Structures are given as C-alpha cells and as structure tokens.
XYZ file of C-alpha atoms in Angstrom:
608
model
C 64.456 95.061 125.380
C 66.394 97.514 125.176
C 70.233 97.510 125.358
C 72.720 94.615 125.434
C 76.467 94.677 126.080
C 78.821 91.751 126.573
C 82.569 91.287 126.497
C 85.352 88.740 126.906
C 89.081 89.288 127.125
C 89.065 92.564 129.102
C 90.455 90.990 132.292
C 90.077 93.188 135.366
C 88.382 95.853 133.245
C 85.425 93.638 132.369
C 82.994 95.151 134.863
C 83.815 98.762 134.007
C 83.599 97.894 130.296
C 80.075 96.576 130.821
C 78.910 99.592 132.810
C 80.443 101.995 130.292
C 78.647 100.107 127.538
C 75.336 100.443 129.368
C 75.907 104.168 129.812
C 76.589 104.437 126.086
C 73.214 102.790 125.438
C 71.213 105.035 127.765
C 69.928 106.975 124.767
C 67.854 103.961 123.723
C 65.610 104.430 126.781
C 65.389 102.094 129.782
C 63.913 101.657 133.246
C 66.297 99.157 134.879
C 69.824 97.842 134.427
C 72.047 94.957 135.438
C 75.251 93.008 134.835
C 76.502 89.456 135.266
C 80.154 88.332 135.426
C 81.556 84.851 135.023
C 84.784 82.928 134.601
C 86.651 82.214 137.823
C 83.683 83.481 139.810
C 80.019 84.144 139.014
C 77.633 86.846 140.127
C 74.743 89.111 139.135
C 73.812 92.640 140.169
C 70.697 94.396 138.878
C 68.378 97.208 139.923
C 65.377 99.127 138.735
C 66.023 102.765 137.944
C 69.022 104.360 136.280
C 72.611 103.215 135.870
C 73.682 105.448 138.747
C 71.636 103.167 140.995
C 73.329 100.120 139.478
C 76.738 101.671 140.207
C 75.667 102.246 143.813
C 74.556 98.626 144.123
C 77.831 97.399 142.600
C 79.783 99.426 145.166
C 78.227 97.249 147.866
C 78.764 93.967 146.027
C 82.037 92.343 144.980
C 81.796 91.185 141.364
C 84.682 90.046 139.205
C 85.180 87.886 136.166
C 86.751 87.615 132.735
C 83.468 87.370 130.818
C 80.333 89.411 131.329
C 76.995 90.605 130.029
C 74.897 93.670 130.799
C 71.460 95.011 129.953
C 69.288 98.103 130.111
C 65.623 97.094 130.124
C 62.613 98.868 128.651
C 59.618 97.091 130.152
C 57.415 94.891 127.997
C 56.527 91.990 130.342
C 56.087 93.211 133.905
C 56.814 96.609 135.480
C 60.327 98.001 136.150
C 61.363 96.196 139.334
C 64.585 94.646 140.600
C 63.125 91.187 139.966
C 62.163 91.984 136.364
C 65.514 93.566 135.529
C 68.032 91.606 133.441
C 70.181 89.469 133.622
C 67.896 86.574 134.549
C 69.094 83.344 136.131
C 68.063 79.726 136.460
C 67.201 77.869 139.661
C 70.835 76.959 140.366
C 72.190 80.473 139.817
C 74.746 79.103 137.346
C 73.286 80.648 134.169
C 72.716 84.325 133.356
C 70.886 85.631 130.282
C 70.058 89.026 128.775
C 67.513 89.371 125.990
C 65.958 91.939 123.661
C 62.734 91.177 121.818
C 59.619 89.200 122.699
C 59.407 85.429 123.128
C 55.941 84.673 121.840
C 55.684 81.137 123.233
C 57.077 82.018 126.641
C 53.865 81.220 128.533
C 53.724 77.692 127.135
C 57.410 77.184 127.956
C 56.973 78.672 131.411
C 54.023 76.399 132.193
C 56.023 73.321 131.156
C 59.056 74.412 133.162
C 56.935 75.169 136.241
C 55.312 71.743 135.989
C 58.817 70.252 135.859
C 59.716 71.940 139.158
C 61.340 75.225 138.085
C 60.709 78.332 140.177
C 60.337 81.732 138.524
C 61.139 85.040 140.200
C 60.047 87.554 137.546
C 57.123 88.353 135.262
C 59.300 88.499 132.153
C 59.293 86.326 129.073
C 63.107 86.264 129.180
C 63.346 84.162 132.339
C 62.324 80.983 130.521
C 65.665 81.029 128.664
C 68.047 80.389 131.599
C 65.722 77.645 132.852
C 65.738 75.961 129.450
C 69.540 76.119 129.484
C 69.541 74.692 133.023
C 67.544 71.662 131.870
C 69.982 70.978 129.039
C 72.999 71.273 131.347
C 71.352 68.906 133.799
C 70.944 66.340 131.031
C 74.696 66.415 130.378
C 74.928 68.888 127.509
C 77.999 71.106 127.203
C 77.310 74.864 127.747
C 77.337 75.792 124.048
C 75.036 72.914 123.126
C 72.758 73.755 126.043
C 72.355 77.354 124.877
C 71.806 76.275 121.268
C 69.084 73.803 122.219
C 67.365 76.322 124.476
C 67.344 78.963 121.723
C 65.937 76.457 119.218
C 62.792 76.184 121.371
C 62.024 79.905 121.226
C 59.437 81.529 118.966
C 59.401 85.265 118.355
C 62.107 87.913 118.248
C 65.271 87.768 120.268
C 68.811 88.929 120.663
C 70.267 86.802 123.434
C 73.573 86.762 125.261
C 74.301 84.134 127.905
C 77.113 83.071 130.244
C 77.454 79.866 132.262
C 79.328 79.455 135.540
C 82.775 77.917 135.092
C 82.968 78.720 131.368
C 85.130 81.551 130.024
C 82.825 82.049 127.052
C 79.913 84.185 126.001
C 77.161 82.738 123.790
C 74.885 84.850 121.605
C 72.072 84.344 119.098
C 69.659 86.560 117.179
C 66.359 86.454 115.376
C 64.577 89.646 114.289
C 66.471 91.718 116.854
C 69.867 93.332 116.248
C 73.203 92.063 117.555
C 76.613 93.282 116.481
C 80.034 91.889 117.440
C 82.996 94.129 118.112
C 86.409 92.746 117.181
C 88.948 94.236 119.575
C 92.514 95.409 119.163
C 95.514 93.089 119.086
C 98.803 93.683 120.880
C 99.996 96.063 118.167
C 96.842 98.156 118.494
C 95.488 97.316 115.054
C 92.114 95.828 114.260
C 92.071 92.047 114.581
C 90.524 90.908 111.327
C 91.689 87.303 111.561
C 89.237 86.724 114.425
C 91.943 84.969 116.414
C 92.665 87.755 118.888
C 90.553 89.390 121.545
C 88.986 91.123 123.178
C 85.520 90.681 121.731
C 82.298 92.519 122.399
C 78.626 91.869 121.693
C 75.993 94.585 121.730
C 72.624 95.663 120.448
C 74.209 98.810 119.003
C 77.737 99.920 118.120
C 78.036 102.850 120.609
C 78.163 100.309 123.432
C 81.728 99.350 122.478
C 82.811 102.031 119.999
C 85.272 103.395 122.593
C 87.245 100.160 122.281
C 87.038 99.225 118.604
C 85.693 100.289 115.211
C 85.812 96.741 113.763
C 82.394 95.099 113.662
C 80.601 91.977 112.479
C 76.822 91.966 112.030
C 75.022 88.792 113.018
C 72.173 87.640 110.782
C 68.936 85.952 111.827
C 69.519 82.363 112.858
C 73.234 82.800 113.513
C 74.939 81.798 116.743
C 78.208 83.157 118.132
C 80.681 81.865 120.686
C 83.104 84.465 122.052
C 86.076 83.359 124.169
C 89.770 83.304 123.197
C 88.514 83.295 119.619
C 85.308 84.018 117.773
C 83.148 81.399 116.069
C 79.948 82.180 114.176
C 77.714 79.344 112.991
C 74.406 79.139 111.185
C 71.198 77.505 112.318
C 72.607 74.199 111.028
C 75.672 74.511 113.255
C 78.058 74.957 110.338
C 80.701 77.736 110.507
C 79.827 80.957 108.686
C 82.431 83.275 107.188
C 81.738 86.813 108.344
C 83.078 90.054 106.909
C 84.646 92.527 109.315
C 83.468 96.083 108.651
C 84.836 99.380 109.921
C 82.692 102.030 111.589
C 83.618 105.398 110.130
C 82.330 107.761 112.794
C 84.471 108.790 115.740
C 83.386 107.960 119.315
C 83.640 111.673 120.130
C 80.599 112.222 117.921
C 78.428 110.606 120.577
C 79.407 113.127 123.276
C 77.465 116.284 124.219
C 80.229 118.665 123.064
C 79.360 121.206 125.764
C 75.598 121.221 125.178
C 73.246 120.599 128.102
C 71.430 117.835 126.229
C 72.066 115.529 123.305
C 68.860 116.757 121.716
C 70.042 120.375 121.591
C 73.423 119.268 120.250
C 71.778 117.263 117.500
C 69.386 120.062 116.569
C 72.453 122.242 116.072
C 74.228 119.507 114.093
C 71.588 119.592 111.358
C 73.424 121.910 108.939
C 76.412 119.570 108.986
C 74.181 116.495 108.707
C 72.501 117.990 105.637
C 75.851 118.700 104.002
C 76.811 115.075 104.585
C 73.542 113.899 103.055
C 73.950 116.045 99.934
C 77.713 115.738 99.429
C 78.728 114.065 96.160
C 75.145 113.434 95.117
C 74.155 116.737 93.498
C 75.669 118.385 90.423
C 74.180 121.848 90.323
C 75.826 122.870 87.049
C 74.455 119.839 85.231
C 71.218 119.968 87.237
C 71.516 116.258 88.010
C 71.252 114.074 91.101
C 73.015 110.726 91.375
C 72.413 108.363 94.277
C 74.443 105.328 93.292
C 73.110 103.012 95.996
C 69.550 103.033 94.618
C 70.535 101.926 91.124
C 68.327 102.722 88.135
C 64.982 102.755 89.885
C 62.076 104.244 87.937
C 59.047 103.523 90.126
C 55.578 103.719 88.624
C 54.062 103.757 92.114
C 55.358 103.829 95.686
C 54.170 102.596 99.052
C 55.978 104.078 102.043
C 55.981 102.214 105.366
C 57.261 103.739 108.587
C 56.537 104.521 112.246
C 56.560 107.671 114.386
C 58.834 110.435 113.141
C 59.776 108.328 110.119
C 56.088 108.069 109.226
C 55.934 111.850 109.058
C 58.904 111.712 106.679
C 56.969 109.108 104.670
C 54.000 111.481 104.377
C 56.363 114.160 103.100
C 57.968 111.730 100.645
C 54.584 110.609 99.407
C 53.688 114.212 98.594
C 56.967 114.656 96.698
C 56.173 111.733 94.432
C 52.518 112.724 94.033
C 53.611 116.197 92.923
C 55.902 114.498 90.389
C 52.969 112.517 89.007
C 53.809 109.151 90.619
C 50.984 107.509 92.630
C 52.194 107.250 96.197
C 50.852 106.538 99.656
C 52.283 106.393 103.162
C 51.248 103.629 105.567
C 51.851 103.131 109.252
C 54.077 100.070 109.235
C 52.184 98.384 112.062
C 48.939 98.599 110.069
C 50.575 97.632 106.780
C 52.082 94.478 108.238
C 48.810 93.282 109.748
C 46.637 94.066 106.704
C 48.828 94.885 103.700
C 47.264 96.782 100.807
C 47.638 95.652 97.194
C 51.194 96.055 95.929
C 50.985 95.561 92.165
C 54.194 96.902 90.641
C 54.742 99.447 93.411
C 58.131 99.952 95.003
C 57.863 99.588 98.776
C 60.049 102.022 100.735
C 60.704 101.496 104.443
C 61.911 104.567 106.329
C 63.689 103.695 109.576
C 66.413 105.675 111.304
C 67.932 102.639 113.000
C 67.200 100.117 110.268
C 65.934 97.855 113.064
C 62.379 99.095 113.708
C 60.388 95.899 114.160
C 57.095 97.051 112.616
C 58.848 98.517 109.578
C 60.928 95.379 109.047
C 57.779 93.280 109.289
C 56.069 95.427 106.652
C 59.084 95.221 104.341
C 59.221 91.443 104.728
C 55.532 91.178 103.904
C 56.119 93.261 100.789
C 59.079 91.136 99.684
C 57.100 87.966 100.280
C 54.479 89.306 97.885
C 57.090 90.009 95.221
C 57.680 93.732 95.681
C 61.003 95.447 95.147
C 62.083 97.172 98.363
C 64.224 100.121 99.387
C 65.116 101.415 102.842
C 65.864 105.006 103.771
C 68.035 104.708 106.856
C 70.867 106.178 108.868
C 72.533 102.920 109.803
C 74.994 101.081 107.575
C 74.863 97.329 108.128
C 71.428 97.384 109.769
C 68.880 94.642 109.183
C 66.877 96.814 106.792
C 69.915 97.471 104.606
C 70.762 93.792 104.436
C 67.239 92.628 103.639
C 66.089 95.315 101.191
C 67.006 95.382 97.509
C 68.285 98.958 97.772
C 69.379 101.357 100.499
C 69.417 105.157 100.604
C 71.585 106.407 103.459
C 70.773 109.741 105.060
C 74.332 110.112 106.466
C 73.294 112.033 109.587
C 75.882 110.450 111.871
C 75.055 108.900 115.255
C 71.933 110.278 116.929
C 71.795 109.741 120.685
C 68.720 111.757 121.678
C 65.611 109.585 121.917
C 63.566 112.261 120.149
C 64.722 112.203 116.521
C 65.856 115.582 115.175
C 68.743 115.585 112.717
C 67.704 112.224 111.302
C 64.263 113.596 110.407
C 65.956 116.430 108.522
C 68.206 113.860 106.846
C 65.205 111.767 105.829
C 63.473 114.749 104.202
C 66.650 115.743 102.358
C 67.260 112.166 101.193
C 63.679 111.840 99.958
C 64.200 114.960 97.862
C 67.292 113.338 96.355
C 65.283 110.174 95.736
C 62.599 111.939 93.721
C 65.077 114.143 91.864
C 67.203 111.141 90.897
C 64.351 108.920 89.753
C 61.190 110.620 88.517
C 61.534 114.398 88.252
C 62.319 116.316 85.087
C 65.119 118.828 84.537
C 62.826 121.813 85.062
C 61.848 120.690 88.530
C 65.431 119.728 89.358
C 66.667 123.177 88.343
C 64.251 124.801 90.805
C 64.880 122.448 93.723
C 68.632 121.815 93.554
C 69.645 125.438 94.374
C 67.336 125.324 97.416
C 68.987 122.111 98.592
C 72.399 123.701 98.083
C 71.401 126.638 100.282
C 69.608 124.508 102.867
C 72.507 124.002 105.337
C 73.225 127.736 105.383
C 69.533 128.620 105.675
C 69.160 126.217 108.575
C 72.198 127.695 110.309
C 70.555 131.112 109.955
C 67.421 129.810 111.674
C 69.477 128.314 114.502
C 71.437 131.539 114.960
C 68.422 133.858 115.012
C 65.533 131.832 116.422
C 63.378 133.352 119.153
C 61.854 129.967 119.990
C 63.194 130.136 123.559
C 61.154 133.271 124.275
C 58.014 131.769 122.713
C 58.487 128.564 124.718
C 58.915 130.478 127.968
C 55.617 132.315 127.446
C 53.578 129.228 126.575
C 55.286 126.467 128.571
C 52.329 126.143 130.948
C 49.621 126.197 128.266
C 46.827 123.643 128.513
C 47.433 122.247 125.038
C 49.308 123.003 121.814
C 47.995 122.839 118.251
C 50.122 122.746 115.089
C 48.629 123.364 111.649
C 50.018 123.244 108.119
C 49.183 122.350 104.543
C 50.877 120.210 101.860
C 54.588 119.865 102.788
C 53.927 121.660 106.073
C 51.279 119.170 107.205
C 53.794 116.385 108.041
C 55.901 119.029 109.824
C 52.879 120.020 111.928
C 52.454 116.369 112.937
C 56.149 116.116 113.734
C 56.147 119.337 115.758
C 53.315 118.019 117.916
C 55.055 114.668 118.355
C 58.308 116.300 119.464
C 56.505 118.379 122.064
C 54.599 115.359 123.380
C 57.694 113.174 123.519
C 59.884 115.389 125.650
C 57.575 117.813 127.493
C 54.741 115.354 128.304
C 52.281 118.124 127.381
C 49.287 117.522 125.160
C 49.872 118.550 121.556
C 48.155 117.757 118.271
C 49.052 118.347 114.651
C 46.406 118.897 111.973
C 46.018 119.613 108.315
C 45.082 123.279 108.642
C 41.752 122.892 106.864
C 40.630 120.205 109.321
C 40.448 122.473 112.361
C 36.923 123.593 111.515
C 35.760 119.992 111.155
C 35.846 119.263 114.888
C 39.112 120.203 116.632
C 38.129 123.893 116.692
C 35.870 122.994 119.644
C 39.016 122.534 121.734
C 40.517 125.936 120.955
C 40.653 128.423 123.860
C 42.874 131.240 125.040
C 44.988 128.507 126.672
C 45.739 126.603 123.453
C 48.463 128.321 121.428
C 48.303 127.467 117.732
C 51.518 127.186 115.735
C 50.686 127.946 112.110
C 53.175 127.008 109.381
C 52.844 129.426 106.467
C 55.324 129.718 103.582
C 55.031 131.531 100.280
C 52.086 133.729 99.277
C 50.077 131.438 97.026
C 46.639 129.897 97.501
C 47.905 127.421 100.117
C 49.397 130.201 102.239
C 46.275 132.341 101.929
C 44.049 129.478 103.039
C 46.268 128.852 106.064
C 46.066 132.552 106.954
C 42.296 132.080 106.884
C 42.676 129.274 109.410
C 44.760 131.589 111.590
C 41.869 134.058 111.609
C 39.502 131.252 112.663
C 41.490 130.407 115.771
C 42.240 134.051 116.546
C 38.499 134.690 116.638
C 38.331 132.076 119.405
C 40.980 133.971 121.423
C 43.741 131.443 120.772
C 47.271 132.876 120.761
C 48.931 132.320 117.385
C 52.592 131.673 116.634
C 53.281 132.024 112.914
C 56.262 130.117 111.561
C 56.728 131.887 108.270
C 59.057 133.230 105.608
C 57.274 136.591 105.617
C 55.899 136.373 102.095
C 52.271 136.233 103.257
C 50.522 138.493 105.761
C 50.443 135.727 108.396
C 52.530 137.844 110.789
C 49.778 140.475 110.836
C 47.478 138.106 112.679
C 50.054 136.435 114.908
C 51.025 137.094 118.503
C 54.540 135.813 117.825
C 56.542 135.119 114.691
C 59.277 132.530 114.148
C 61.047 133.449 110.940
C 62.634 131.325 108.234
C 64.418 132.394 105.027
C 62.554 132.395 101.713
C 63.213 129.194 99.746
C 61.552 126.476 97.713
C 58.452 125.133 99.552
C 60.043 121.679 99.772
C 63.125 123.014 101.532
C 61.007 125.338 103.680
C 59.561 122.282 105.440
C 62.969 121.531 106.951
C 63.330 125.113 108.159
C 59.916 125.388 109.818
C 60.629 122.021 111.413
C 63.802 123.226 113.132
C 61.863 126.112 114.704
C 59.352 123.613 116.114
C 62.181 121.401 117.388
C 63.559 124.376 119.295
C 60.117 125.200 120.704
C 59.693 121.628 121.948
C 63.171 121.604 123.462
C 62.736 124.895 125.311
C 59.229 124.057 126.572
C 60.573 120.800 128.012
C 63.574 122.600 129.478
C 61.326 125.204 131.125
C 59.289 122.403 132.673
C 62.391 120.587 133.930
C 61.771 117.414 131.925
C 64.514 114.772 131.391
C 64.879 115.705 127.729
C 67.294 112.963 126.676
C 65.449 110.253 128.622
C 61.710 110.763 128.061
C 59.607 108.375 130.076
C 58.300 105.162 128.529
C 60.164 105.702 125.238
C 63.046 103.898 123.548
C 65.293 105.059 120.724
C 65.102 101.876 118.673
C 61.815 99.993 119.021
C 62.638 96.400 118.169
C 59.362 94.816 119.287
C 56.022 94.952 117.477
C-alpha cells in the first residue's frame, strides 16, 4: 500500500496527471513512489524517498504514453528501496502493476513462478502479479484475460491497476481494498455520465483526481474494470455490471493549506466549521429533538463499538455516552475483535472509521454481520466500503482531512456520537441539557483556538523526557488521544492514563522531566479526585499543565493553565481535546518534525 493513481485519455498530460495525483495522495503516508506509462511506448520510473526525488528521476528519463499508473508505497514487504517501489514488472518488461493490500499466498505463488524460471527483483508480495500476467500472455491470452486470470489466483486484499505494453488500456480489480473510478469531462465540459467519453481515472482515494472531475464510480469487491476509450465494469463472473455515477460535493480547494504552514494546523482550525456541518439540520433546539435520518429507527438494547487508533478513542467516548444513558456498551479494538469476537447477542455493532476503509474495522464489522448482528458505521467518507456494507451509516461531515494525524474528524466523531445517543436512547431531560451545549460548541471551540496559550506551553516542555496525560470519564479518552497525537507527530514518548491509575504503577516514572497534562472540568467529585491526582504528581516534582474550565481549584496546583469555556461535560471533552491538539502540533513544530508526513504512518490503513 498506500496510494494508487491511473489515467487514460489525458494525452500528453498523462505523466503530469499521474505525478499530480501522487502528490495529492501524499497525506496517506509513503516511503517511495513510481509511475509507469504505456501506449505507443512503455517505461517505468520509480525511486525510494519522496515525490520530489521521483520528479528528479523523471527529469533524467524520457517517459511518454497515453495510459499510465502511479503509486506511493508504504512498506509492508521489504524496506523502502528503489527495487521495492511500485510499479513492478515482469521478466520481459512488458507488464507494469501497482497494488495496495497484502497478497496472502504470495510466497506459494512466488515459489512456483521461480521454479518455472521467473526472476524476481524485489522483496514485495506485489511482484508476483506481473509475472502471473506474463505467463498468461505467453500462453496466448489477450491482455484483459491475462490480468483477470492472474487476479483470480490471488488470496488476500488487493486493489490492483495494471498496464500492458502495446495496449491503450488500463485494467483494475479490487478485493478488500478501496478503488474509485473518476469519470472525466466531455468536450462540453460536463460530467460524462454515459461512460462513453474520457478521460478516466482510477485511484485509491478521490483527492488523486478531484482536480479533474467530481464524477465517481466506486468499485465493489470482486469487480474488474477496463478503462480505455470507454469504461467497462464486470463482476467476478465476467458479466457487465451497471454502476451508478456519484458526484463529490466538496471542492478541490478544500484540500489545500489555505496559507497555513501545515495541513494539521489548518484542520485543527477548521473544527468549528466541521462541527457546524455535523450538527446542521439534525438538531431542533426548540423541540429538544435530534433527528439523524440515515440511522433509521434504531433503539439499541446494547452496543459494541469497534475501531482503531484515534477512532478507538472516539469509541471509548461513545461507549461512556451510552453507559450513562443506561445502555450496556463496550468498546473493542477492531484488530482484537476480529480475531476473537465477543458474544454479540442482540447488540448493535458500531464501526468507527474516518476513511470507511480501515481493514481491521471492516474485518470486525464483517465478523459481526456474519454472526447476525445489525451494523452501523460512523464515518467521514460517503461511498466508502463501510457505508456500503453496513446496515446504517452516520456521517460526521467533517470534509476532507489531509493531515495523517486525525484532528477535525475526531471532533466530528465525538459530536456525531452525541447525536447518535440523543436520537436513539436519551430522554428529553438529558437532551434539553446537552443540545444547548452542542449548539454553542463551534463558538466555544473558536474561542479556544483564538485564545490558546498552547504554543508557549509547548515551547517550554518540547525537550521533556516524557509526557503524561490524565483524565476521568469523558476526559479519559481525550487523555489517550492527546498522548497519541503527541507520539504521532513529535516522536516523543507520551502516555495517557485514567487519572486514578497513576498511583497503581505509572507514578514510578514521574520526575521533574515528565510534564503531566491534567484534564479537569466542572467541580464535582470527578474533578476533585483529579485534583487529588495533580497533587500526587506535584509532590514528585512533576510540572503540571491543567486543562480546565476554571470551576475547580486545579489551577492552584498547576504550573500552567490551558483554559476552556464552561459547558456540559460531554462537550467539554471536545474543547480540552483541541488544546491538546495544539500542544502536540507546537511541540512537533519546535522539534522540526515533518508534521504532515510522520514517519512509518499512513492516513488510511488498509491492511490488517
């Protein structure tokens, strides 16, 4: 994995279209890149490192063609080297393939191909595909049939795009890994919905070609596409499949930096708008009602959340919302759920995934469906695999998020989960106390963004040995998320804890070089207990940063204070979170880290 782009029908602009597409996919994370062009001529150029290095290599190599594929690789099989970069070729150099996913039977296939005389140049699982195609071509198969037969031998997850020398066509197939087709503009500049006009694009994600078209077709598992002067999509049985053309609503300008130094900072500052989009049309404050049409008339008696990473922290938050409403609920790491699923009973299973393509979460949802559970996904991506496979979908409406470290989508997930509980299981009394806080949330968050002193706090502690984050109830998932954000983009050690757990072991690690960020809202028993935890770490000489609404006396014991407005405790979690996002960003910036391209990480993890 990680990013695929392909196009036909762009003429002399094919190469630049591919490279632009790869640049638009940089946010997904990668460690090498490459392109292949075919048609009248055939050639491949690929390098380890960033796309700037690919551009430099292309400047020394003459590539042209009317059909092409490109790839940004995030290493799974073999380190990031020129040889392991995609596209991969066969022995004759007449086939080029790019691939996302993992081919589980690649070693068996590779052994058979090696015994048959094929020579491999990389350590990747992907390289078996062009050699399989080569064998089929050698036996007399036409290019499309050769690709089909090769794909039929694969086990595992894949999104594959292939070109063959002398053929002005691009072939693509998917299974458990996303692929979307872009339908280009006709001569009049309107969207070609009759599928008889080009150009056409194929990509792992829409931003790769959004500059050129907003018309898209989502491939399903087992489907195969041929893109040339027309577009043909067929099923696993080879029969044509009618596909609906959908329109992407967001503007390509939304994926730019808009003057910010980093996508992450831009997206942190976009959160008030993202929250308004999430809440718009769903909340009637006068009637004290919430209506989320896409989830139907759900009335869950129990809920199992499945998610990974940041989305798992949202799942923990959502689980607490339902528990507080009297509905048994539990959050599971999707990778653990899929390998050893707990009893389902009549529980609703909710998969939280920003991209709608997270492999572990999809696997958990499929396991749940196989066992008869009703499923719902909370996602940001219309048309994603999760939305197509689940019974219901709750969209967070955050708009495109380019930064690898999730920010505005986490806020959107928490807001959407509030809507979910309010619309399904909570009574009018609870709704009347929460809805006004949700209404005020975008403005409260803008106030935090406008007045935060996180930059000064980050500057003082950027070189600390370690960072601890503590919180209780709704603030506990935020503490976990704050630590994750700091780890992701600063590469510094950070840990999040339920505040009461510090004294059960982690307190041994506390020194004057481990700042503790304590999340304290309100002035009830929970706040007072957290203040007690602040005193515990202060007694061990740890500097304390209180993230608080000022209702408790937490500031009295803190070295620094990051303020948030007073609000409902559920909404306060989103406000303390934005302060921690800013801390993580400014620590990483002080340390000179590549904030939008953290090492070893990818935006959409489509392998298990």
